[in-house]
C-alpha angles and dihedrals in degrees: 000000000000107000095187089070098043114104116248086250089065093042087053098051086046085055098057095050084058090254099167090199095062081041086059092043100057097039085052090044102043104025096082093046096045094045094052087051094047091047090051094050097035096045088220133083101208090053090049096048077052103058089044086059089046093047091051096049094055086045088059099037088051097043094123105055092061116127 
């Protein structure tokens, strides 16, 4: 399967189901602009690199509770 076509939606309800590949997907689609968000309002670039892990990691550890 080619996870770079799929629509968020699908990678979300892989993701659920602890699919590491729509993990992967998402972290390569949304990390830069996130990033670039969390750096502009943080005014540093290691404790935005920071909140992006941490945001990620929730993301994993709540996967299933996506909806």
């Amino acid at each position: 399967m080619n996870y770079t076509n799929l629509a968020d939606e699908e990678l979300l309800n892989l993701l659920k189901i602890s699919d590491n590949r729509a993990y992967e997907e998402i972290y390569r689609r949304y990390w830069a602009v996130l990033f670039r968000h969390s750096r502009r309002m943080l005014s540093n670039d290691e404790a935005a690199k920071d909140l992006i892990q941490d945001l990620f990691v929730i993301l994993w550890k709540n996967r299933e509770e996506i909806t």
